[in-house]
């Protein structure tokens, strides 16, 4: 719980996610940004006009239930070629700290959840 609150303190858009969804996420895949990474993240948000989350480069756990992943709960931003280049440039800088970024749609939009048991291949 303490870690979840610290993420919300450093990454303000996370406060827009309903508590029921937010506190059920897998925080192990996120990177708690230090000052340098958080400045990069905020600059990216400003340049892309979307929300940006910090992840551990190899943090995705595909064995974790999908609803525990932020990317399963929020709509990803659609980026144009220029925006993709900016993201790539910023990720090159952050990579040395083992950080990657994911860009979420602004305004924030929750993805409607479906019953995955009805779809066995998931």
Short mmCIF file of C-alpha atoms in Angstrom, two decimals:
data_model
loop_
_atom_site.label_atom_id
_atom_site.label_comp_id
_atom_site.label_asym_id
_atom_site.label_seq_id
_atom_site.Cartn_x
_atom_site.Cartn_y
_atom_site.Cartn_z
CA UNK A 1 0.00 0.00 0.00
CA UNK A 2 2.82 2.40 0.87
CA UNK A 3 4.50 1.80 -2.50
CA UNK A 4 1.21 2.35 -4.33
CA UNK A 5 0.78 5.69 -2.58
CA UNK A 6 4.35 6.70 -3.41
CA UNK A 7 3.71 6.02 -7.10
CA UNK A 8 0.61 8.24 -6.97
CA UNK A 9 2.66 10.96 -5.30
CA UNK A 10 5.35 10.92 -8.00
CA UNK A 11 3.13 10.19 -11.01
CA UNK A 12 -0.02 12.32 -10.60
CA UNK A 13 -2.11 10.80 -13.40
CA UNK A 14 -2.28 7.58 -11.38
CA UNK A 15 -4.64 9.42 -9.02
CA UNK A 16 -7.21 9.42 -11.83
CA UNK A 17 -7.48 5.63 -11.73
CA UNK A 18 -10.29 4.38 -9.48
CA UNK A 19 -8.95 2.89 -6.24
CA UNK A 20 -10.62 -0.45 -6.92
CA UNK A 21 -8.55 -0.83 -10.09
CA UNK A 22 -5.40 0.94 -8.92
CA UNK A 23 -4.75 -0.94 -5.69
CA UNK A 24 -5.21 -4.27 -7.47
CA UNK A 25 -2.36 -3.61 -9.94
CA UNK A 26 0.98 -5.40 -9.99
CA UNK A 27 3.45 -2.73 -8.84
CA UNK A 28 6.46 -5.01 -9.35
CA UNK A 29 6.62 -4.10 -13.05
CA UNK A 30 6.69 -0.35 -12.40
CA UNK A 31 9.83 1.70 -11.86
CA UNK A 32 9.50 4.23 -9.04
CA UNK A 33 11.07 7.24 -10.75
CA UNK A 34 13.96 9.07 -9.17
CA UNK A 35 14.27 12.79 -9.88
CA UNK A 36 16.09 12.31 -13.21
CA UNK A 37 13.66 9.72 -14.59
CA UNK A 38 10.67 11.66 -13.33
CA UNK A 39 11.88 14.78 -15.15
CA UNK A 40 12.18 12.73 -18.34
CA UNK A 41 8.70 11.30 -17.76
CA UNK A 42 7.18 14.75 -17.20
CA UNK A 43 8.93 16.14 -20.28
CA UNK A 44 7.57 13.25 -22.34
CA UNK A 45 4.05 13.89 -21.04
CA UNK A 46 4.35 17.51 -22.06
CA UNK A 47 5.82 16.80 -25.50
CA UNK A 48 3.44 13.96 -26.35
CA UNK A 49 0.36 15.43 -24.66
CA UNK A 50 -0.39 12.03 -23.14
CA UNK A 51 0.27 10.32 -19.81
CA UNK A 52 3.55 8.45 -19.36
CA UNK A 53 4.26 5.58 -16.97
CA UNK A 54 7.68 4.30 -15.94
CA UNK A 55 8.34 0.55 -16.15
CA UNK A 56 11.26 -1.69 -15.33
CA UNK A 57 12.71 -2.67 -18.70
CA UNK A 58 12.25 -6.38 -18.03
CA UNK A 59 9.46 -6.05 -15.49
CA UNK A 60 6.48 -7.46 -17.39
CA UNK A 61 5.24 -10.70 -15.80
CA UNK A 62 3.18 -12.56 -18.38
CA UNK A 63 2.13 -15.12 -15.75
CA UNK A 64 0.34 -12.42 -13.77
CA UNK A 65 -3.43 -12.16 -14.36
CA UNK A 66 -4.05 -9.58 -17.09
CA UNK A 67 -6.22 -7.37 -14.90
CA UNK A 68 -3.16 -6.77 -12.68
CA UNK A 69 -1.41 -4.94 -15.54
CA UNK A 70 -1.93 -1.22 -16.06
CA UNK A 71 -1.85 -1.71 -19.84
CA UNK A 72 -4.87 -4.02 -19.58
CA UNK A 73 -6.85 -1.38 -17.68
CA UNK A 74 -5.96 1.84 -19.52
CA UNK A 75 -6.18 2.75 -23.17
CA UNK A 76 -2.77 3.12 -24.79
CA UNK A 77 -2.09 6.35 -26.68
CA UNK A 78 -1.84 6.27 -30.46
CA UNK A 79 1.40 7.98 -31.42
CA UNK A 80 2.40 9.41 -34.77
CA UNK A 81 5.86 8.95 -36.30
CA UNK A 82 7.24 12.13 -34.72
CA UNK A 83 5.95 11.14 -31.28
CA UNK A 84 7.39 7.62 -31.65
CA UNK A 85 10.80 9.16 -32.42
CA UNK A 86 10.59 11.34 -29.31
CA UNK A 87 9.63 8.32 -27.20
CA UNK A 88 12.50 6.30 -28.66
CA UNK A 89 15.00 9.08 -27.92
CA UNK A 90 13.82 9.35 -24.31
CA UNK A 91 13.89 5.58 -23.84
CA UNK A 92 17.50 5.52 -25.06
CA UNK A 93 18.38 7.85 -22.19
CA UNK A 94 16.33 5.97 -19.58
CA UNK A 95 17.57 2.54 -20.67
CA UNK A 96 20.82 2.93 -18.74
CA UNK A 97 18.75 2.88 -15.54
CA UNK A 98 16.69 -0.08 -16.70
CA UNK A 99 13.62 2.05 -17.41
CA UNK A 100 11.15 2.03 -20.27
CA UNK A 101 8.08 4.17 -20.79
CA UNK A 102 4.51 3.40 -21.76
CA UNK A 103 2.23 6.13 -23.07
CA UNK A 104 -1.43 6.19 -22.08
CA UNK A 105 -4.20 8.15 -23.75
CA UNK A 106 -5.04 11.62 -22.53
CA UNK A 107 -7.71 12.09 -21.37
CA UNK A 108 -7.37 8.90 -19.39
CA UNK A 109 -9.74 6.18 -20.50
CA UNK A 110 -10.37 2.91 -18.70
CA UNK A 111 -10.68 -0.15 -20.89
CA UNK A 112 -13.96 -2.00 -20.33
CA UNK A 113 -13.20 -5.31 -18.65
CA UNK A 114 -14.49 -8.57 -19.99
CA UNK A 115 -14.80 -11.93 -18.31
CA UNK A 116 -11.62 -13.64 -19.50
CA UNK A 117 -12.92 -17.06 -18.49
CA UNK A 118 -15.24 -16.80 -21.48
CA UNK A 119 -12.14 -16.59 -23.71
CA UNK A 120 -9.96 -19.62 -22.87
CA UNK A 121 -7.04 -18.62 -25.11
CA UNK A 122 -6.34 -15.58 -22.94
#
